[in-house]
C-alpha positions as MATLAB code, in Angstrom:
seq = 'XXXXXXXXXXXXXXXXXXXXXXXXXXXXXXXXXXXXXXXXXXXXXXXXXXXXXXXXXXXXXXXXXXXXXXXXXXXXXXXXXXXXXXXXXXXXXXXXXXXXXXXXXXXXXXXXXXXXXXXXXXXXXXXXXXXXXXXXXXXXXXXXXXXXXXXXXXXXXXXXXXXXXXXXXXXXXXXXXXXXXXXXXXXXXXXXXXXXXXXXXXXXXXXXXXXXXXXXXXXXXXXXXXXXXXXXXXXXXXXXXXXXXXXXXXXXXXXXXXXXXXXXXXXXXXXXXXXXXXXXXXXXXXXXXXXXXXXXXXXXXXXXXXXXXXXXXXXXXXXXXXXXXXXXXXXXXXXXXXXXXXXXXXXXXXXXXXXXXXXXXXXXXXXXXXXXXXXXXXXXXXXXXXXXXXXXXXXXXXXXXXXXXXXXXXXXXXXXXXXXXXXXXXXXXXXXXXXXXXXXXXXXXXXXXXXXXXXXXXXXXXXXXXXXXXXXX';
ca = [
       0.000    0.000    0.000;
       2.870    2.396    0.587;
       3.970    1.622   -2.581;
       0.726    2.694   -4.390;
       0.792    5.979   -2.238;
       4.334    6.556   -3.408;
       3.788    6.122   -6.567;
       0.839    8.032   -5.780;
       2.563   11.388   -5.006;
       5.112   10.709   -7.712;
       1.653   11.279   -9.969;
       1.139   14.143   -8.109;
       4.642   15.955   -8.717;
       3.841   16.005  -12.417;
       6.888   13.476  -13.664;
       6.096    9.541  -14.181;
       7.936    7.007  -12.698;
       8.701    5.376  -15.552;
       8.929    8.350  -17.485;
       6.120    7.617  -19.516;
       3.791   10.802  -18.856;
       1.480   11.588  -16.002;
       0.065    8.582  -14.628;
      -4.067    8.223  -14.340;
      -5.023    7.664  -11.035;
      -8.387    6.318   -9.971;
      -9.304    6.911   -6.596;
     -12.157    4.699   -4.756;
     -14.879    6.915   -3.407;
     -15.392    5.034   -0.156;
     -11.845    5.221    0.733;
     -11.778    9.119   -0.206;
     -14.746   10.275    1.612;
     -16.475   11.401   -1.223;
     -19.427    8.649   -1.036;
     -22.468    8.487   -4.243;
     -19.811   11.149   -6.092;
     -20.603    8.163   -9.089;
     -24.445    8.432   -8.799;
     -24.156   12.332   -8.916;
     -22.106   11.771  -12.224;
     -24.778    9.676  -13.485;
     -27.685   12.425  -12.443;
     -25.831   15.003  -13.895;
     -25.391   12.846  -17.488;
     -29.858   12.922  -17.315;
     -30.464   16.744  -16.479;
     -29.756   18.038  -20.286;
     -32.246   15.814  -21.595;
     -34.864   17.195  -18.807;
     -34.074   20.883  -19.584;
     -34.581   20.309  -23.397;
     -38.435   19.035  -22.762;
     -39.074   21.859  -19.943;
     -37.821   24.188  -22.968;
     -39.574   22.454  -25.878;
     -42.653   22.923  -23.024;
     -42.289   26.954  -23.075;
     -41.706   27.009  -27.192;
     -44.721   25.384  -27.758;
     -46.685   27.727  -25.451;
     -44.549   30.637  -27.022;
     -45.692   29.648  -30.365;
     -49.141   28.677  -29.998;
     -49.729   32.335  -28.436;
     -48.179   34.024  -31.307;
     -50.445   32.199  -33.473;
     -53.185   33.667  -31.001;
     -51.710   37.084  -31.636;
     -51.244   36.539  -35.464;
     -54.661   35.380  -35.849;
     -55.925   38.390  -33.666;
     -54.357   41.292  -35.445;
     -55.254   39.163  -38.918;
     -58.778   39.484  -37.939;
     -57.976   43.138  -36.783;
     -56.763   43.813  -40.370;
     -59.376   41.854  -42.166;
     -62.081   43.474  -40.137;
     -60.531   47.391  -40.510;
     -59.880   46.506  -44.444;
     -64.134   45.833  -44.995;
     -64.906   49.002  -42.537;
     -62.504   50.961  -44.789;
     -63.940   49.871  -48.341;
     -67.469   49.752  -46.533;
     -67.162   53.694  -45.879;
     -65.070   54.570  -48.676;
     -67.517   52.929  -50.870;
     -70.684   55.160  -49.124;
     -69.105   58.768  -48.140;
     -70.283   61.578  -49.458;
     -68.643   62.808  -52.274;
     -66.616   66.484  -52.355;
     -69.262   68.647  -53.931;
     -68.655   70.002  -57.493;
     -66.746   72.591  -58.105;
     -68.713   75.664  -60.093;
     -67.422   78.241  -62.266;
     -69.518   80.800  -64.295;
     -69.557   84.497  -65.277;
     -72.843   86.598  -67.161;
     -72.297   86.985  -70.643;
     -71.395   89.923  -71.968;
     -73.331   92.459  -73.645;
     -72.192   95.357  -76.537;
     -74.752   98.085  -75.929;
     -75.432  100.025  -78.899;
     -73.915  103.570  -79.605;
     -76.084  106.480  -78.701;
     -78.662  107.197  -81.100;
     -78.202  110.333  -83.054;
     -81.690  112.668  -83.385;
     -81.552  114.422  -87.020;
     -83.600  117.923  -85.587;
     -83.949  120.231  -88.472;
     -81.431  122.717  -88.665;
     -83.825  125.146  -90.198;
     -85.965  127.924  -88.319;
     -86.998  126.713  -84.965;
     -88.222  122.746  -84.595;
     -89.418  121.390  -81.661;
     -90.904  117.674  -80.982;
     -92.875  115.935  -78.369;
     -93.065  112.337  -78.163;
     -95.741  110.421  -75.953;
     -95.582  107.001  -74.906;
     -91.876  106.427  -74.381;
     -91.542  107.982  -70.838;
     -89.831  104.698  -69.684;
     -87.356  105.266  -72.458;
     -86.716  108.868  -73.150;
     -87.662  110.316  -69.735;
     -91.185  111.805  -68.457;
     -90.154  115.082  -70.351;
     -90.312  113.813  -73.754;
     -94.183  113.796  -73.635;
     -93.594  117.652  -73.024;
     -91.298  119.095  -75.261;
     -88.260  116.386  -75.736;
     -86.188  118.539  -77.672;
     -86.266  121.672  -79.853;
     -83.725  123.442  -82.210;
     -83.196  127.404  -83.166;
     -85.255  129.989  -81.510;
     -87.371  129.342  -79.125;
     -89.069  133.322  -79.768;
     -92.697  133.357  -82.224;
     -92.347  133.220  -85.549;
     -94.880  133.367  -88.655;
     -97.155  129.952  -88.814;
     -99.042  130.881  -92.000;
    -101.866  128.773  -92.552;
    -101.244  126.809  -89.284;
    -103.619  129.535  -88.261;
    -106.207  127.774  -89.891;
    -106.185  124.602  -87.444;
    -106.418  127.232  -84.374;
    -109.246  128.493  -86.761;
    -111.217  125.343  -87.276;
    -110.528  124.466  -83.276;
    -112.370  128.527  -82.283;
    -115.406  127.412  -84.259;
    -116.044  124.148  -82.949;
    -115.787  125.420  -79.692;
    -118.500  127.608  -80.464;
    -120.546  125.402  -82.662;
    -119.579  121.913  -81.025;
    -119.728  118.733  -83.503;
    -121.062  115.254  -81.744;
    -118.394  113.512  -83.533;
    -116.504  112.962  -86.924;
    -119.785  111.166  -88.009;
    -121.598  114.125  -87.563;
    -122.465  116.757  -90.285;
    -123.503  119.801  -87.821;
    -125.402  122.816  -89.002;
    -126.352  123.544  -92.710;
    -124.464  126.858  -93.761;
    -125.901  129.064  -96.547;
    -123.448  131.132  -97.738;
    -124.744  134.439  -99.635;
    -122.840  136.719 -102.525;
    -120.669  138.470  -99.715;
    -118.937  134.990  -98.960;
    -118.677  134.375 -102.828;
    -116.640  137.319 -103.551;
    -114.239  136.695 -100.601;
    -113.064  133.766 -103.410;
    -111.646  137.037 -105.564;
    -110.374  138.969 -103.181;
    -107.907  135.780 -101.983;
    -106.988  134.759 -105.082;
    -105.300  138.050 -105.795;
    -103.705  137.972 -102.756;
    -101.838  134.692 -103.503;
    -103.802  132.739 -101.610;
    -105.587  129.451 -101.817;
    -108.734  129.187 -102.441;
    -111.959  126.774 -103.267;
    -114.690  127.175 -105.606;
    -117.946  128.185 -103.980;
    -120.720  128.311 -106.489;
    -123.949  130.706 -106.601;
    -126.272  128.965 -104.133;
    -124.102  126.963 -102.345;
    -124.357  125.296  -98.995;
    -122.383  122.762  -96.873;
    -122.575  121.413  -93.300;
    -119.883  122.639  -91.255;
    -118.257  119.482  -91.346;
    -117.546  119.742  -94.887;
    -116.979  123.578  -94.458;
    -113.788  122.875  -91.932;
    -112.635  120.193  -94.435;
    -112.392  122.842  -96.946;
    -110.551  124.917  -94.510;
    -108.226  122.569  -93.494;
    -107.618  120.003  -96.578;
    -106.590  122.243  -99.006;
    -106.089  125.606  -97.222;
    -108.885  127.737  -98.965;
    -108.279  130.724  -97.061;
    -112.007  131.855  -98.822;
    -113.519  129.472  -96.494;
    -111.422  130.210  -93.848;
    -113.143  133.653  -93.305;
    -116.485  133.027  -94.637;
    -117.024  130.289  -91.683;
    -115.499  132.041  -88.971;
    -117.843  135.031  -89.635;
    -121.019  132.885  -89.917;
    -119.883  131.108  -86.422;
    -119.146  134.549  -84.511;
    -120.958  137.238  -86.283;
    -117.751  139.438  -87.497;
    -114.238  138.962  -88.038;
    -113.911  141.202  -85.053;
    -115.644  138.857  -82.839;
    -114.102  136.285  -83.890;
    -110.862  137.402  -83.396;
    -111.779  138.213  -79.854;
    -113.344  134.880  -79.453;
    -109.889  133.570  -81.163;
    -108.314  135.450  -78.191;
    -109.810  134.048  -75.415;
    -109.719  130.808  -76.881;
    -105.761  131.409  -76.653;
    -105.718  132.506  -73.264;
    -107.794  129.630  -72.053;
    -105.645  127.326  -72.920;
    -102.336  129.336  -72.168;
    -100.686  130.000  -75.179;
     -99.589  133.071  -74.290;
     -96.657  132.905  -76.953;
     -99.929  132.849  -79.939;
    -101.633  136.314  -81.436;
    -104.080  135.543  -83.744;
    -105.424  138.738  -85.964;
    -107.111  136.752  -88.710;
    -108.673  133.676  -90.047;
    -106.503  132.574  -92.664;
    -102.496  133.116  -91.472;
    -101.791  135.470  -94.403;
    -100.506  137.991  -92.195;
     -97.294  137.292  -90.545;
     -98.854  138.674  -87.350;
     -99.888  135.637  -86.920;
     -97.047  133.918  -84.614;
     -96.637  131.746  -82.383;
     -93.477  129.897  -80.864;
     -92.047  126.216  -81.313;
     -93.538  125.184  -77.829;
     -97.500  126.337  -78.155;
     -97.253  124.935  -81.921;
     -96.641  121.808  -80.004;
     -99.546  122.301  -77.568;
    -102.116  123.582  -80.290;
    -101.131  119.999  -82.513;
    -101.932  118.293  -79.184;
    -105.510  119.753  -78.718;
    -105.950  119.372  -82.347;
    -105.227  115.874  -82.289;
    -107.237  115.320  -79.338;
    -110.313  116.868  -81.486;
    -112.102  113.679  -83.158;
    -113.585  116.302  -85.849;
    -110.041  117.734  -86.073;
    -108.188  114.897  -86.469;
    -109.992  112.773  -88.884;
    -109.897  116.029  -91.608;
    -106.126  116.125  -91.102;
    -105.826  113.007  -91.752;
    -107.528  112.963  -95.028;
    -105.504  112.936  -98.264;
    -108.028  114.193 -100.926;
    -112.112  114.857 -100.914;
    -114.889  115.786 -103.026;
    -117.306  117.799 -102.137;
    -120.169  119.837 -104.688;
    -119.060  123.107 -105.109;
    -115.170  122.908 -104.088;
    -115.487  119.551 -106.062;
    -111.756  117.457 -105.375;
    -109.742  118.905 -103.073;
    -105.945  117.227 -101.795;
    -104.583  117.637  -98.607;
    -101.750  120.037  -98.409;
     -99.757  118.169  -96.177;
     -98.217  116.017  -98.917;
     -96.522  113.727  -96.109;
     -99.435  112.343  -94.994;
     -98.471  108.364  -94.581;
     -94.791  108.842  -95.188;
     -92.934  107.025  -91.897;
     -96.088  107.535  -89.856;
     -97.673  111.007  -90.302;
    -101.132  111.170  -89.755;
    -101.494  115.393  -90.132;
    -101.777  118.006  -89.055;
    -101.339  121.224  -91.040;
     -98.971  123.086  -93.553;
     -98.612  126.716  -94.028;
     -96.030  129.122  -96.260;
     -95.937  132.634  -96.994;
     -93.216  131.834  -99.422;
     -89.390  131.547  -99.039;
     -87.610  130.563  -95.742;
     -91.606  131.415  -94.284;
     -92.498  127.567  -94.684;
     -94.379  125.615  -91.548;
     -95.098  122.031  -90.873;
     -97.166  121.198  -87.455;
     -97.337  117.616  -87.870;
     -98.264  114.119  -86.112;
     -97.120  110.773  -86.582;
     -97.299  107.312  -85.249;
     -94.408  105.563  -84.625;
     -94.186  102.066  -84.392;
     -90.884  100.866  -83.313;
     -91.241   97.245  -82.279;
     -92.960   97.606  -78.616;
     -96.667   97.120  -77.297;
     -97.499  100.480  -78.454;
     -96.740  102.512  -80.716;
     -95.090  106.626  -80.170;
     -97.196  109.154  -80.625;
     -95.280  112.061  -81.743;
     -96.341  115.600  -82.059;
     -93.748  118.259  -84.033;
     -93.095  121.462  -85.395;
     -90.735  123.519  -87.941;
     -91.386  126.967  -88.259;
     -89.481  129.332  -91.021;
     -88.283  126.423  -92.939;
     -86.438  127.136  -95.970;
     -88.845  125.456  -98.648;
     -91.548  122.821  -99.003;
     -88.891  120.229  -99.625;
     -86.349  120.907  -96.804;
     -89.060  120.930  -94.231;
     -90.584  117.472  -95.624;
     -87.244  116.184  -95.787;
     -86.174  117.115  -92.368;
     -89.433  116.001  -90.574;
     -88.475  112.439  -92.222;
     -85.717  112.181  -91.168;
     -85.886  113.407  -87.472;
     -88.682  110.620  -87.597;
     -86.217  108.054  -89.324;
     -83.921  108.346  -86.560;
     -86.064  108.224  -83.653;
     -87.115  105.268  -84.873;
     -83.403  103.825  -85.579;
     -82.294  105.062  -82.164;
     -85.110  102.241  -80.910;
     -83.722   98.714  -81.090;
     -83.140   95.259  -80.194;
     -80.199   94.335  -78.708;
     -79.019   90.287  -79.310;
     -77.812   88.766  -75.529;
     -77.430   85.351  -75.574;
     -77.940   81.875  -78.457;
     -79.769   78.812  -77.304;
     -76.823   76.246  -76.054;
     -74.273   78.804  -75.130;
     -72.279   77.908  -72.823;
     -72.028   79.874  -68.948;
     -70.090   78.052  -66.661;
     -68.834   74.451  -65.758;
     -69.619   71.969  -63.057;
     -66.159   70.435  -62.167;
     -65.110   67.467  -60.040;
     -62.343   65.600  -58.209;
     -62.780   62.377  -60.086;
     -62.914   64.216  -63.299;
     -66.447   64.322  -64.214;
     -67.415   67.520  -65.642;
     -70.953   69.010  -66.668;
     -71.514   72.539  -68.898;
     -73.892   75.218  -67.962;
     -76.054   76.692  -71.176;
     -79.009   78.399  -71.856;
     -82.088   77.239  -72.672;
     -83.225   79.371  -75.577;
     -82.088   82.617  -76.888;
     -82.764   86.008  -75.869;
     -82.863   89.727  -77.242;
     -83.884   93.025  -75.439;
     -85.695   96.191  -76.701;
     -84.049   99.212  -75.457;
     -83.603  102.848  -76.669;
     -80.227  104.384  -77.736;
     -77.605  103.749  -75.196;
     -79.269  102.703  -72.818;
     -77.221  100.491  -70.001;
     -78.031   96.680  -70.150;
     -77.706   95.098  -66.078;
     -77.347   91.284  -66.356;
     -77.990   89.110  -63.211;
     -77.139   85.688  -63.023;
     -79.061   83.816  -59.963;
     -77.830   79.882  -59.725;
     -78.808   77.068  -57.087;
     -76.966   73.594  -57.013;
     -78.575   71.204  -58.629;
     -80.058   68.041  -56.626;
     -79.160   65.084  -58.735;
     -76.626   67.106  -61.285;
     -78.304   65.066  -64.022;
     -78.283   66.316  -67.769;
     -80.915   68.921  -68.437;
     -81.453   69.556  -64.488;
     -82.397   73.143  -63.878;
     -79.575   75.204  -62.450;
     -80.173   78.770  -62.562;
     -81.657   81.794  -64.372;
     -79.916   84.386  -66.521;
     -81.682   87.903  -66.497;
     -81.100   91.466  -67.955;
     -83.168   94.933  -67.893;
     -82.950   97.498  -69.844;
     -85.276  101.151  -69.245;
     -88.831   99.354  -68.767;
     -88.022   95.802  -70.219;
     -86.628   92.746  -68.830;
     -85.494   89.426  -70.686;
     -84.930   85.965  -68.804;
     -83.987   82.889  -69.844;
     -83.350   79.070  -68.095;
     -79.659   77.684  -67.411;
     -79.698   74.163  -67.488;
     -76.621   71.572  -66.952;
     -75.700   69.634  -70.400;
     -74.422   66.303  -69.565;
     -74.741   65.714  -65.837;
     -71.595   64.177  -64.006;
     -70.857   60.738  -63.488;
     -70.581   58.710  -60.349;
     -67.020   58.254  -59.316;
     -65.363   54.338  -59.642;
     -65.216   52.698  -56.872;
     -61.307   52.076  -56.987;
     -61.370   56.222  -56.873;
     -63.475   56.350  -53.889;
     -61.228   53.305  -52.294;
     -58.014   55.856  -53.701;
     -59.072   58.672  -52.238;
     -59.684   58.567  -48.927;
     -58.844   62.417  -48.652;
     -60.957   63.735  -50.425;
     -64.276   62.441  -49.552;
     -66.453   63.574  -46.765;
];
């Protein structure tokens, strides 16, 4: 045994005996106090294989509640994806987009009045207050003097109106009185017809009614007449100058003198503004203004007479009288009826006074008529199907905005055109839906027309919707 121990400790020192290398040693547990040190080995070879199920244990757990959690936040996903699509696919949609602006309008230039630019001329025109102004059915405009001048057988007309009213007719219809006349009243027919004037025939014996005795006074002027049935109404010339007079002042034309019947004497004035007034109350006359207005008669004893007033139905003149005592002396008091493409027609009422000739004053009345009625028109403002705007959206669905039908607007001269546009959004923005109202004025007169959307819009895709999360509501 000492032996062994020797060789024991020899081990120990790190050299062999033998010299072969470290020897191995194997020491008996009893004998070294270290008892079941074998069995401990033995435990110690089985714990691995116990740690490798405890951990297989806690991966399987690990894994089957990350399945749990995959599955969870899958179903998460799956369920967020059909909320998304489900409200994508059913919000409101942005609402379209609108742009639009009135149409424009070219008004027409300002209308150019052609007053004579002879004597003195003055007009009145009735009927057109909500165009020209409430002082056109006065006295619109007037040219040259505004003092009296010479109206010439104009007198005649304020003649005719002193008589009947003294001797009162019941209408045009009616014939009046019978008048007689005698030798006295035949040789007035001499003593005019030296003086120039005109005159009628009036035969031994003869006899009219009075209507026919003013229409030979006032159709073709016979200054005869003139005095003959002024002085069977009032007596006297003398009275019925007087009565002549207070006729005047009645009705105050204090810028009229009256001396005589017939206008032969260039006493006889009167200015541009009581012309106007006189043509007025002569038009007003039924009587009056159906002998005016007649271009020729026959009657026994003056047998065919014309009308003087050689424009009678040239651009609307219905009368009223003519007068001339010879160069630059001529006179026109006229009326006319204007028809320029409204609900009623203009009634116009003018004057020229000391116009240079028959043919200057016809010519000038014309044309001051001409281009009151040119200064009247109608002004184009929109086509049926033009286009006023655009309905615009996100998606890229677009619808236009046009009128309905076309429009035009009757206005005078230069007269500003307001346009108003009023629009409401449509409900289903379908083609043909109702979307507005376009609407000018002009003086009295309005024009509207419908604004309807061409087209519609279209529904957006669905993949836009699903796209475009942003943008909808």
């Amino acid at each position: 045994m000492r032996a062994l121990d020797g060789a024991t400790r020899a081990g120990h020192d790190g050299d062999s005996v033998d010299g072969r290398g470290p020897a191995i040693t194997i020491q008996d547990d009893s004998a070294s106090g270290l008892p079941g040190l074998t069995e401990l080995m033995r435990d110690e070879q089985v714990f691995p294989t116990r740690r490798t199920r405890a951990d297989s244990a806690i991966r399987r757990r690990r894994r089957r509640k990350a399945w749990i959690i995959v599955a969870i936040v899958v179903a998460v996903v799956l369920g967020s994806a059909g909320g998304y699509a489900a409200w994508a696919l059913n919000a409101p949609l942005p609402e379209p987009t609108v742009e639009w602006q009135t149409p424009d309008v070219s008004v027409p230039p300002a209308a150019t009045i052609a007053l004579p630019v002879e004597g003195s001329a003055a007009i009145s025109v009735a009927g057109a207050d909500d165009y020209l102004g409430a002082e056109a059915s006065g006295i619109w405009m007037t040219s040259g003097s505004a003092d009296p001048r010479p109206m010439a057988s104009i007198s005649k007309l304020i003649t005719a109106l002193v008589i009947l009213d003294a001797k009162p007719l019941a209408g045009p219809d009616d014939p009046g009185p019978t008048i007689a006349f005698d030798e006295t009243d035949r040789d007035l027919f001499d003593e005019y017809y030296v003086l120039g004037a005109t005159v009628a025939e009036m035969p031994r014996g003869t006899s009219m009614s009075l209507h026919d005795a003013l229409a030979t006074i006032l159709i073709p002027s016979a200054s005869n007449y003139a005095e003959a049935v002024s002085t069977w109404a009032f007596g006297s010339q003398g009275a019925f100058v007087s009565a002549a007079r207070r006729w005047l002042e009645a009705n105050g034309l204090t810028g009229t003198t009256i001396v005589e019947p017939t206008g032969l004497s260039p006493r006889n004035t009167s200015t541009p503004s009581d012309m106007i007034a006189i043509g007025k109350i002569a038009a007003a006359n039924p009587v009056i203004a159906q002998i005016a207005a007649t271009a020729s008669l026959t009657l026994p004893g003056p047998g065919t007479m014309s009308n003087t007033n050689g424009l009678l139905g040239t651009s609307g003149i219905t009368g009223l009288k003519t007068g001339t005592l010879g160069e630059n002396d001529y006179t026109l008091l006229y009326t006319a009826i204007l028809d320029i493409g409204t609900d009623l027609p203009l009634s116009v009422t003018g004057v020229v006074l000391g116009g240079f000739s028959r043919e200057s004053v016809s010519n000038g009345v014309v044309n001051l008529l001409d281009s009151i009625r040119a200064g009247f028109h109608s002004v184009p403002l929109i086509g049926r199907g033009d286009r006023v705007g655009t309905y615009s959206t996100a998606w890229g669905s677009a619808g236009q905005m046009i009128v309905t039908g076309s429009a035009s607007i009757r206005t005078w001269s230069d007269t500003p055109i307001t346009v108003t546009m009023d629009t409401s959004t449509p409900k289903n923005y379908a083609d043909g839906e109702s979307v507005g109202t376009i609407t000018w004025s002009a003086g009295p007169n309005t024009a509207t027309v419908d604004v309807t959307l061409d087209g519609g819009i279209a529904q957006p895709s669905a993949w836009w919707r699903l796209t475009h999360p942003g943008e909808l509501g």
